[in-house]
mmCIF file of C-alpha atoms (C1' of nucleotides) in Angstrom:
data_model
loop_
_atom_site.group_PDB
_atom_site.id
_atom_site.type_symbol
_atom_site.label_atom_id
_atom_site.label_comp_id
_atom_site.label_asym_id
_atom_site.label_seq_id
_atom_site.Cartn_x
_atom_site.Cartn_y
_atom_site.Cartn_z
ATOM 1 C CA MET A 1 1.123 0.146 3.763
ATOM 2 C CA PRO A 2 1.585 -3.355 2.603
ATOM 3 C CA GLU A 3 3.420 -3.514 -0.700
ATOM 4 C CA LEU A 4 4.698 -6.613 -2.446
ATOM 5 C CA PRO A 5 7.171 -7.726 0.269
ATOM 6 C CA GLU A 6 4.625 -7.334 3.054
ATOM 7 C CA VAL A 7 1.840 -9.049 1.116
ATOM 8 C CA GLU A 8 4.235 -11.854 0.185
ATOM 9 C CA THR A 9 5.124 -12.286 3.857
ATOM 10 C CA VAL A 10 1.472 -12.318 4.897
ATOM 11 C CA THR A 11 0.661 -14.822 2.131
ATOM 12 C CA ARG A 12 3.401 -17.203 3.243
ATOM 13 C CA THR A 13 2.218 -16.937 6.818
ATOM 14 C CA LEU A 14 -1.391 -17.585 5.822
ATOM 15 C CA ASN A 15 -0.278 -20.765 4.072
ATOM 16 C CA ILE A 16 1.174 -21.938 7.361
ATOM 17 C CA ILE A 17 -1.655 -20.912 9.658
ATOM 18 C CA ALA A 18 -4.810 -21.205 7.536
ATOM 19 C CA ALA A 19 -4.293 -23.620 4.641
ATOM 20 C CA GLY A 20 -6.057 -26.923 5.157
ATOM 21 C CA LYS A 21 -8.712 -25.452 7.437
ATOM 22 C CA THR A 22 -12.410 -25.741 6.701
ATOM 23 C CA ILE A 23 -14.710 -22.769 7.227
ATOM 24 C CA SER A 24 -17.749 -23.422 9.340
ATOM 25 C CA SER A 25 -19.138 -19.891 9.293
ATOM 26 C CA VAL A 26 -18.199 -16.301 8.506
ATOM 27 C CA VAL A 27 -19.056 -13.194 10.495
ATOM 28 C CA VAL A 28 -19.004 -9.864 8.674
ATOM 29 C CA SER A 29 -19.096 -6.892 11.036
ATOM 30 C CA LEU A 30 -18.358 -4.216 8.428
ATOM 31 C CA PRO A 31 -20.285 -4.829 5.190
ATOM 32 C CA ARG A 32 -18.253 -2.235 3.257
ATOM 33 C CA ILE A 33 -15.246 -4.599 3.172
ATOM 34 C CA ILE A 34 -17.222 -7.145 1.125
ATOM 35 C CA GLN A 35 -17.307 -6.070 -2.514
ATOM 36 C CA LYS A 36 -18.514 -9.239 -4.227
ATOM 37 C CA PRO A 37 -21.059 -10.625 -3.841
ATOM 38 C CA ARG A 38 -22.627 -7.384 -2.733
ATOM 39 C CA GLU A 39 -24.574 -8.893 0.134
ATOM 40 C CA PRO A 40 -22.384 -9.865 3.106
ATOM 41 C CA GLU A 41 -24.853 -12.634 3.908
ATOM 42 C CA ALA A 42 -24.306 -14.147 0.475
ATOM 43 C CA PHE A 43 -20.547 -13.845 0.949
ATOM 44 C CA ALA A 44 -20.701 -15.672 4.251
ATOM 45 C CA ALA A 45 -23.067 -18.337 2.978
ATOM 46 C CA ALA A 46 -20.918 -19.032 -0.076
ATOM 47 C CA LEU A 47 -17.792 -19.644 2.018
ATOM 48 C CA ALA A 48 -19.333 -21.908 4.647
ATOM 49 C CA GLY A 49 -18.275 -25.520 4.268
ATOM 50 C CA HIS A 50 -15.314 -24.769 2.002
ATOM 51 C CA THR A 51 -11.693 -25.612 2.706
ATOM 52 C CA ILE A 52 -8.729 -23.284 2.136
ATOM 53 C CA GLU A 53 -6.374 -25.219 -0.120
ATOM 54 C CA LYS A 54 -3.634 -22.652 -0.544
ATOM 55 C CA VAL A 55 -2.982 -18.928 -0.425
ATOM 56 C CA GLU A 56 -1.215 -17.036 -3.199
ATOM 57 C CA ARG A 57 -0.250 -13.459 -4.020
ATOM 58 C CA ARG A 58 -1.001 -11.473 -7.173
ATOM 59 C CA GLY A 59 0.499 -8.007 -6.955
ATOM 60 C CA LYS A 60 -0.660 -6.606 -3.632
ATOM 61 C CA PHE A 61 -3.713 -8.884 -3.601
ATOM 62 C CA ILE A 62 -4.032 -12.111 -1.638
ATOM 63 C CA ARG A 63 -5.810 -15.049 -3.294
ATOM 64 C CA PHE A 64 -7.344 -17.597 -0.972
ATOM 65 C CA VAL A 65 -7.850 -20.676 -3.128
ATOM 66 C CA LEU A 66 -10.589 -22.838 -1.686
ATOM 67 C CA ASP A 67 -12.217 -25.963 -3.066
ATOM 68 C CA GLY A 68 -14.352 -24.531 -5.846
ATOM 69 C CA LEU A 69 -14.056 -20.893 -4.762
ATOM 70 C CA VAL A 70 -11.499 -18.080 -4.727
ATOM 71 C CA MET A 71 -11.444 -15.179 -2.306
ATOM 72 C CA VAL A 72 -9.411 -12.125 -3.332
ATOM 73 C CA SER A 73 -8.392 -9.875 -0.453
ATOM 74 C CA HIS A 74 -6.621 -6.520 -0.480
ATOM 75 C CA LEU A 75 -5.166 -5.073 2.715
ATOM 76 C CA ARG A 76 -4.932 -1.524 1.358
ATOM 77 C CA MET A 77 -3.125 0.476 4.013
ATOM 78 C CA GLU A 78 -3.629 -1.205 7.324
ATOM 79 C CA GLY A 79 -5.397 -4.525 6.839
ATOM 80 C CA ARG A 80 -4.082 -7.509 8.816
ATOM 81 C CA TYR A 81 -4.888 -11.158 9.335
ATOM 82 C CA GLY A 82 -4.421 -13.134 12.496
ATOM 83 C CA LEU A 83 -5.360 -16.600 13.744
ATOM 84 C CA PHE A 84 -7.160 -16.819 17.074
ATOM 85 C CA GLN A 85 -9.039 -19.305 19.197
ATOM 86 C CA ALA A 86 -12.735 -18.675 18.616
ATOM 87 C CA ASP A 87 -13.303 -17.830 22.276
ATOM 88 C CA GLU A 88 -10.575 -15.178 22.478
ATOM 89 C CA PRO A 89 -11.815 -11.593 22.902
ATOM 90 C CA VAL A 90 -12.303 -9.854 19.568
ATOM 91 C CA GLU A 91 -10.030 -6.855 19.159
ATOM 92 C CA LYS A 92 -11.306 -3.473 18.054
ATOM 93 C CA HIS A 93 -11.436 -2.928 14.268
ATOM 94 C CA THR A 94 -11.984 -6.617 13.559
ATOM 95 C CA HIS A 95 -14.343 -6.641 10.572
ATOM 96 C CA VAL A 96 -14.468 -10.217 9.309
ATOM 97 C CA GLN A 97 -14.102 -13.531 11.145
ATOM 98 C CA PHE A 98 -13.647 -16.816 9.311
ATOM 99 C CA ARG A 99 -14.576 -19.537 11.794
ATOM 100 C CA PHE A 100 -13.010 -22.927 11.238
ATOM 101 C CA THR A 101 -14.259 -26.377 12.137
ATOM 102 C CA ASP A 102 -11.267 -26.903 14.472
ATOM 103 C CA GLY A 103 -12.251 -24.132 16.899
ATOM 104 C CA THR A 104 -9.848 -21.521 15.566
ATOM 105 C CA GLU A 105 -10.732 -18.501 13.451
ATOM 106 C CA LEU A 106 -8.974 -16.192 11.038
ATOM 107 C CA ARG A 107 -9.694 -12.552 11.809
ATOM 108 C CA TYR A 108 -9.378 -9.584 9.481
ATOM 109 C CA LYS A 109 -8.597 -6.327 11.224
ATOM 110 C CA ASP A 110 -8.401 -2.992 9.449
ATOM 111 C CA VAL A 111 -8.350 0.284 11.364
ATOM 112 C CA ARG A 112 -8.997 2.420 8.325
ATOM 113 C CA GLN A 113 -11.600 0.146 6.802
ATOM 114 C CA PHE A 114 -10.082 0.478 3.322
ATOM 115 C CA GLY A 115 -9.512 -3.222 2.640
ATOM 116 C CA THR A 116 -11.633 -5.236 0.220
ATOM 117 C CA MET A 117 -12.722 -8.827 -0.319
ATOM 118 C CA HIS A 118 -14.131 -10.387 -3.508
ATOM 119 C CA LEU A 119 -15.423 -13.880 -4.126
ATOM 120 C CA PHE A 120 -15.122 -15.640 -7.502
ATOM 121 C CA ALA A 121 -15.532 -18.997 -9.150
ATOM 122 C CA PRO A 122 -12.034 -20.446 -9.789
ATOM 123 C CA GLY A 123 -10.351 -18.751 -12.768
ATOM 124 C CA GLU A 124 -13.030 -16.084 -12.992
ATOM 125 C CA GLU A 125 -11.003 -13.769 -10.744
ATOM 126 C CA PHE A 126 -8.413 -13.010 -13.429
ATOM 127 C CA THR A 127 -10.989 -11.859 -15.976
ATOM 128 C CA GLN A 128 -12.571 -9.066 -13.973
ATOM 129 C CA PRO A 129 -11.718 -6.367 -11.429
ATOM 130 C CA PRO A 130 -9.754 -6.067 -9.301
ATOM 131 C CA LEU A 131 -7.217 -8.500 -10.816
ATOM 132 C CA ALA A 132 -8.062 -8.228 -14.524
ATOM 133 C CA LYS A 133 -5.775 -5.371 -15.536
ATOM 134 C CA LEU A 134 -2.785 -6.016 -13.304
ATOM 135 C CA GLY A 135 0.675 -5.749 -14.839
ATOM 136 C CA LEU A 136 3.941 -7.649 -14.584
ATOM 137 C CA GLU A 137 5.075 -9.455 -11.454
ATOM 138 C CA PRO A 138 8.492 -7.884 -10.799
ATOM 139 C CA LEU A 139 9.911 -11.053 -9.228
ATOM 140 C CA ASP A 140 8.792 -13.337 -12.047
ATOM 141 C CA GLU A 141 10.898 -14.334 -15.042
ATOM 142 C CA GLY A 142 8.711 -12.244 -17.326
ATOM 143 C CA PHE A 143 9.973 -9.058 -15.707
ATOM 144 C CA THR A 144 12.827 -8.477 -18.105
ATOM 145 C CA LEU A 145 14.565 -5.223 -18.933
ATOM 146 C CA GLU A 146 12.888 -5.270 -22.316
ATOM 147 C CA ALA A 147 9.436 -5.881 -20.831
ATOM 148 C CA LEU A 148 9.917 -2.911 -18.515
ATOM 149 C CA ARG A 149 11.177 -0.625 -21.274
ATOM 150 C CA SER A 150 8.558 -1.566 -23.812
ATOM 151 C CA ARG A 151 5.786 -0.733 -21.375
ATOM 152 C CA LEU A 152 7.101 2.576 -20.100
ATOM 153 C CA ALA A 153 9.813 4.074 -22.290
ATOM 154 C CA LYS A 154 7.518 6.110 -24.544
ATOM 155 C CA ARG A 155 5.490 7.592 -21.740
ATOM 156 C CA THR A 156 5.807 11.267 -20.995
ATOM 157 C CA SER A 157 4.649 11.167 -17.406
ATOM 158 C CA LYS A 158 6.882 11.147 -14.373
ATOM 159 C CA ILE A 159 8.557 7.857 -13.610
ATOM 160 C CA LYS A 160 7.320 7.587 -10.019
ATOM 161 C CA PRO A 161 3.576 7.694 -10.763
ATOM 162 C CA LEU A 162 4.152 5.246 -13.624
ATOM 163 C CA LEU A 163 5.853 2.777 -11.305
ATOM 164 C CA LEU A 164 3.010 3.101 -8.810
ATOM 165 C CA ASN A 165 0.432 2.298 -11.495
ATOM 166 C CA GLN A 166 -0.390 -1.378 -11.041
ATOM 167 C CA GLU A 167 -1.388 -1.773 -14.704
ATOM 168 C CA TYR A 168 2.271 -1.788 -15.741
ATOM 169 C CA ILE A 169 4.145 -3.403 -12.868
ATOM 170 C CA VAL A 170 2.514 -4.699 -9.713
ATOM 171 C CA GLY A 171 3.715 -4.599 -6.155
ATOM 172 C CA LEU A 172 5.505 -1.282 -5.841
ATOM 173 C CA GLY A 173 3.999 1.200 -3.408
ATOM 174 C CA ASN A 174 5.188 4.484 -2.031
ATOM 175 C CA ILE A 175 8.000 3.069 0.086
ATOM 176 C CA TYR A 176 9.658 0.699 -2.365
ATOM 177 C CA VAL A 177 9.261 3.016 -5.332
ATOM 178 C CA ASP A 178 11.273 5.682 -3.494
ATOM 179 C CA GLU A 179 13.847 3.070 -2.495
ATOM 180 C CA ALA A 180 14.190 1.609 -5.981
ATOM 181 C CA LEU A 181 14.494 5.049 -7.593
ATOM 182 C CA HIS A 182 17.194 6.007 -5.121
ATOM 183 C CA THR A 183 19.143 2.830 -5.768
ATOM 184 C CA ALA A 184 18.851 3.485 -9.503
ATOM 185 C CA ARG A 185 19.872 7.154 -8.974
ATOM 186 C CA ILE A 186 16.813 8.375 -10.828
ATOM 187 C CA HIS A 187 14.870 11.497 -9.880
ATOM 188 C CA PRO A 188 11.199 10.618 -9.193
ATOM 189 C CA GLU A 189 10.019 13.424 -11.507
ATOM 190 C CA LEU A 190 12.127 12.442 -14.489
ATOM 191 C CA THR A 191 9.695 11.595 -17.279
ATOM 192 C CA ALA A 192 9.947 8.036 -18.548
ATOM 193 C CA ASP A 193 10.770 9.081 -22.113
ATOM 194 C CA ARG A 194 13.909 10.822 -20.849
ATOM 195 C CA LEU A 195 15.479 7.805 -19.159
ATOM 196 C CA LYS A 196 18.708 6.693 -20.797
ATOM 197 C CA PRO A 197 19.385 3.030 -21.634
ATOM 198 C CA GLU A 198 21.715 2.655 -18.679
ATOM 199 C CA GLN A 199 19.054 4.114 -16.400
ATOM 200 C CA TRP A 200 16.486 1.561 -17.574
ATOM 201 C CA ASN A 201 18.995 -1.137 -16.849
ATOM 202 C CA LEU A 202 19.693 0.240 -13.370
ATOM 203 C CA LEU A 203 16.002 0.727 -12.655
ATOM 204 C CA HIS A 204 15.181 -2.821 -13.682
ATOM 205 C CA GLN A 205 17.895 -4.216 -11.427
ATOM 206 C CA SER A 206 16.995 -1.878 -8.567
ATOM 207 C CA ILE A 207 13.307 -2.779 -8.538
ATOM 208 C CA ARG A 208 14.103 -6.457 -8.413
ATOM 209 C CA ALA A 209 16.933 -6.147 -5.884
ATOM 210 C CA THR A 210 14.967 -3.870 -3.562
ATOM 211 C CA LEU A 211 11.914 -6.141 -3.523
ATOM 212 C CA GLU A 212 13.969 -9.316 -3.156
ATOM 213 C CA ARG A 213 15.891 -7.933 -0.208
ATOM 214 C CA ALA A 214 12.671 -6.726 1.416
ATOM 215 C CA VAL A 215 10.986 -10.110 0.962
ATOM 216 C CA ALA A 216 14.031 -11.782 2.509
ATOM 217 C CA ALA A 217 13.703 -9.463 5.516
ATOM 218 C CA GLY A 218 10.008 -10.224 5.932
ATOM 219 C CA GLY A 219 8.935 -6.799 4.679
ATOM 220 C CA SER A 220 9.015 -3.471 6.479
ATOM 221 C CA SER A 221 7.246 -2.822 9.710
ATOM 222 C CA ILE A 222 6.320 0.817 9.637
ATOM 223 C CA LYS A 223 3.517 1.963 11.844
ATOM 224 C CA SER A 224 1.009 -0.826 12.194
ATOM 225 C CA TYR A 225 2.150 -3.491 9.793
ATOM 226 C CA VAL A 226 2.547 -6.884 11.394
ATOM 227 C CA ASN A 227 2.492 -10.144 9.509
ATOM 228 C CA GLY A 228 -0.018 -12.859 10.179
ATOM 229 C CA GLN A 229 1.887 -14.291 13.108
ATOM 230 C CA GLY A 230 2.611 -10.952 14.675
ATOM 231 C CA ASP A 231 6.306 -10.843 13.859
ATOM 232 C CA PRO A 232 7.413 -7.444 12.650
ATOM 233 C CA GLY A 233 9.285 -7.249 9.355
ATOM 234 C CA LYS A 234 12.857 -6.045 9.522
ATOM 235 C CA PHE A 235 13.382 -4.141 6.287
ATOM 236 C CA GLN A 236 12.520 -0.735 7.735
ATOM 237 C CA HIS A 237 16.031 -0.682 9.181
ATOM 238 C CA GLU A 238 17.421 -0.958 5.667
ATOM 239 C CA LEU A 239 15.397 1.823 4.081
ATOM 240 C CA LEU A 240 17.720 4.314 2.387
ATOM 241 C CA VAL A 241 15.481 7.334 1.850
ATOM 242 C CA TYR A 242 11.875 6.612 2.856
ATOM 243 C CA GLY A 243 10.997 8.365 6.108
ATOM 244 C CA ARG A 244 14.476 9.898 6.331
ATOM 245 C CA LYS A 245 13.687 13.532 5.560
ATOM 246 C CA ASN A 246 16.671 15.789 6.345
ATOM 247 C CA GLU A 247 18.823 12.827 7.327
ATOM 248 C CA PRO A 248 22.098 12.422 5.446
ATOM 249 C CA CYS A 249 21.850 10.396 2.273
ATOM 250 C CA PRO A 250 23.508 7.023 2.969
ATOM 251 C CA THR A 251 25.244 7.291 -0.386
ATOM 252 C CA CYS A 252 26.593 10.871 -0.439
ATOM 253 C CA GLY A 253 25.651 12.580 2.814
ATOM 254 C CA SER A 254 23.409 15.302 1.389
ATOM 255 C CA PRO A 255 20.159 15.805 3.297
ATOM 256 C CA ILE A 256 17.272 13.674 2.013
ATOM 257 C CA ILE A 257 14.601 15.843 0.407
ATOM 258 C CA LYS A 258 10.910 15.287 0.968
ATOM 259 C CA THR A 259 8.475 16.630 -1.618
ATOM 260 C CA VAL A 260 5.149 15.673 -3.144
ATOM 261 C CA VAL A 261 5.103 13.899 -6.512
ATOM 262 C CA GLY A 262 1.831 12.801 -8.020
ATOM 263 C CA GLY A 263 0.147 13.571 -4.729
ATOM 264 C CA ARG A 264 2.430 11.250 -2.757
ATOM 265 C CA GLY A 265 5.023 12.045 -0.159
ATOM 266 C CA THR A 266 8.329 11.466 -1.921
ATOM 267 C CA HIS A 267 11.820 11.009 -0.508
ATOM 268 C CA PHE A 268 14.969 11.292 -2.587
ATOM 269 C CA CYS A 269 18.514 12.640 -2.656
ATOM 270 C CA GLY A 270 18.875 15.757 -4.785
ATOM 271 C CA ASP A 271 22.547 15.024 -5.423
ATOM 272 C CA CYS A 272 22.404 11.286 -6.167
ATOM 273 C CA GLN A 273 19.147 11.626 -8.097
ATOM 274 C CA PRO A 274 19.533 14.781 -10.199
ATOM 275 C CA LEU A 275 16.915 16.079 -12.588
ATOM 276 C CA PRO A 276 18.786 16.965 -15.794
ATOM 277 C CA GLY A 277 18.125 20.419 -17.193
ATOM 278 C CA VAL A 278 16.387 21.590 -14.068
ATOM 279 C CA ARG A 279 17.960 23.339 -11.161
ATOM 280 C CA HIS A 280 17.740 21.539 -7.871
ATOM 281 C CA ALA A 281 14.072 21.302 -6.997
ATOM 282 C CA VAL A 282 14.817 22.063 -3.382
ATOM 283 C CA GLY A 283 11.525 21.758 -1.658
ATOM 284 C CA SER A 284 12.293 20.233 1.670
ATOM 285 C CA GLN A 285 9.252 20.620 3.808
ATOM 286 C "C1'" DA B 1 -4.295 10.457 -20.056
ATOM 287 C "C1'" DG B 2 -3.257 12.317 -15.992
ATOM 288 C "C1'" DG B 3 -4.396 14.872 -11.901
ATOM 289 C "C1'" DG B 4 -7.198 15.345 -7.832
ATOM 290 C "C1'" DC B 5 -9.995 13.665 -4.481
ATOM 291 C "C1'" DA B 6 -12.720 10.334 -1.618
ATOM 292 C "C1'" DC B 7 -12.618 6.445 1.312
ATOM 293 C "C1'" DC B 8 -11.388 6.212 6.948
ATOM 294 C "C1'" DT B 9 -9.107 6.472 11.497
ATOM 295 C "C1'" DC B 10 -5.352 7.563 14.354
ATOM 296 C "C1'" DG B 11 -1.739 10.078 16.131
ATOM 297 C "C1'" DG B 12 1.887 13.503 15.613
ATOM 298 C "C1'" DG B 13 2.718 18.095 15.600
ATOM 299 C "C1'" DC B 14 1.635 22.644 16.157
ATOM 300 C "C1'" DG B 15 -0.713 26.599 18.034
ATOM 301 C "C1'" DC B 16 -2.802 28.886 21.673
ATOM 302 C "C1'" DT C 1 3.262 22.940 29.890
ATOM 303 C "C1'" DG C 2 -0.987 21.034 28.564
ATOM 304 C "C1'" DC C 3 -4.804 20.518 25.832
ATOM 305 C "C1'" DG C 4 -7.251 20.375 21.613
ATOM 306 C "C1'" DC C 5 -7.572 20.570 16.863
ATOM 307 C "C1'" DC C 6 -5.996 19.831 12.197
ATOM 308 C "C1'" DC C 7 -3.905 17.405 8.870
ATOM 309 C "C1'" DG C 8 -0.942 13.871 6.957
ATOM 310 C "C1'" DA C 9 -0.356 8.914 6.256
ATOM 311 C "C1'" DG C 10 -1.210 5.987 1.553
ATOM 312 C "C1'" DG C 11 -3.635 2.015 -2.367
ATOM 313 C "C1'" DT C 12 -7.037 2.187 -5.313
ATOM 314 C "C1'" DG C 13 -10.886 3.735 -7.981
ATOM 315 C "C1'" DC C 14 -13.672 7.160 -9.754
ATOM 316 C "C1'" DC C 15 -14.552 11.587 -11.702
ATOM 317 C "C1'" DC C 16 -13.340 15.301 -14.520
#
DNA sequence: AGGGCACCTCGGGCGC
DNA sequence: TGCGCCCGAGGTGCCC
């Protein structure tokens, strides 16, 4: 479940372990991962001979910037990268191997096979899917209170699904959206048009603070997430509500409620995050 | 526009 | 108590 902090951590690690290396060949064991070009053989052939100059993040996507080529990679739920010696045994669920001229190789492993890779000419990647319609980077200067409000304040849908929609703001996933809403004391089902000015202010600060703290901790290591060097992130110990169903709210002590909002498992405190005009939606399951 | 589901595998939990 | 099955986990994209 890599969200912005995890993808940022992986990106930084990739810059350390893979930047500067030249690809000699690429092995694709699961064609479904390769979205563009459609043929895995074409994908592999295009990358051979190119050097990884740097690795950057856009939302939850990783951009491998090579000389004259850009590879866009999304980890979806369980994708991981790791650097190996070419002669090391290949672990199960390894779907793509980028072999380097120095005898090492970068391996992409993804148990659920949901991850994607796209290849573009430099600059072309921002004009078409999957990057074309991405929204604001919440840790950039452009993520101001006004930018947040102007995009969302007139919407009548629930705030949580809006925050998960990458067309408005990028990087938030199910974990950090629950955390940010808790910190801002906003009920996940409150519709955006009903947020008060002070709540927009709190939400803006909470999104930024939550993501910044998580990046500083190297992300969260829940289930299978491990960064490129195999070090687990530490932020899972600081999660306030996610995964804490029935545990006391760290703010007020009431049991954390778990419900479903917009089809997603949702954790919040019914006391700290009230829904005005509606009786407690007590649906702890 | 927004909700629901498909994509896929693993493992936790529950029922027998 | 042990085994086996079902379903939940979630980011994105597509369909309605």
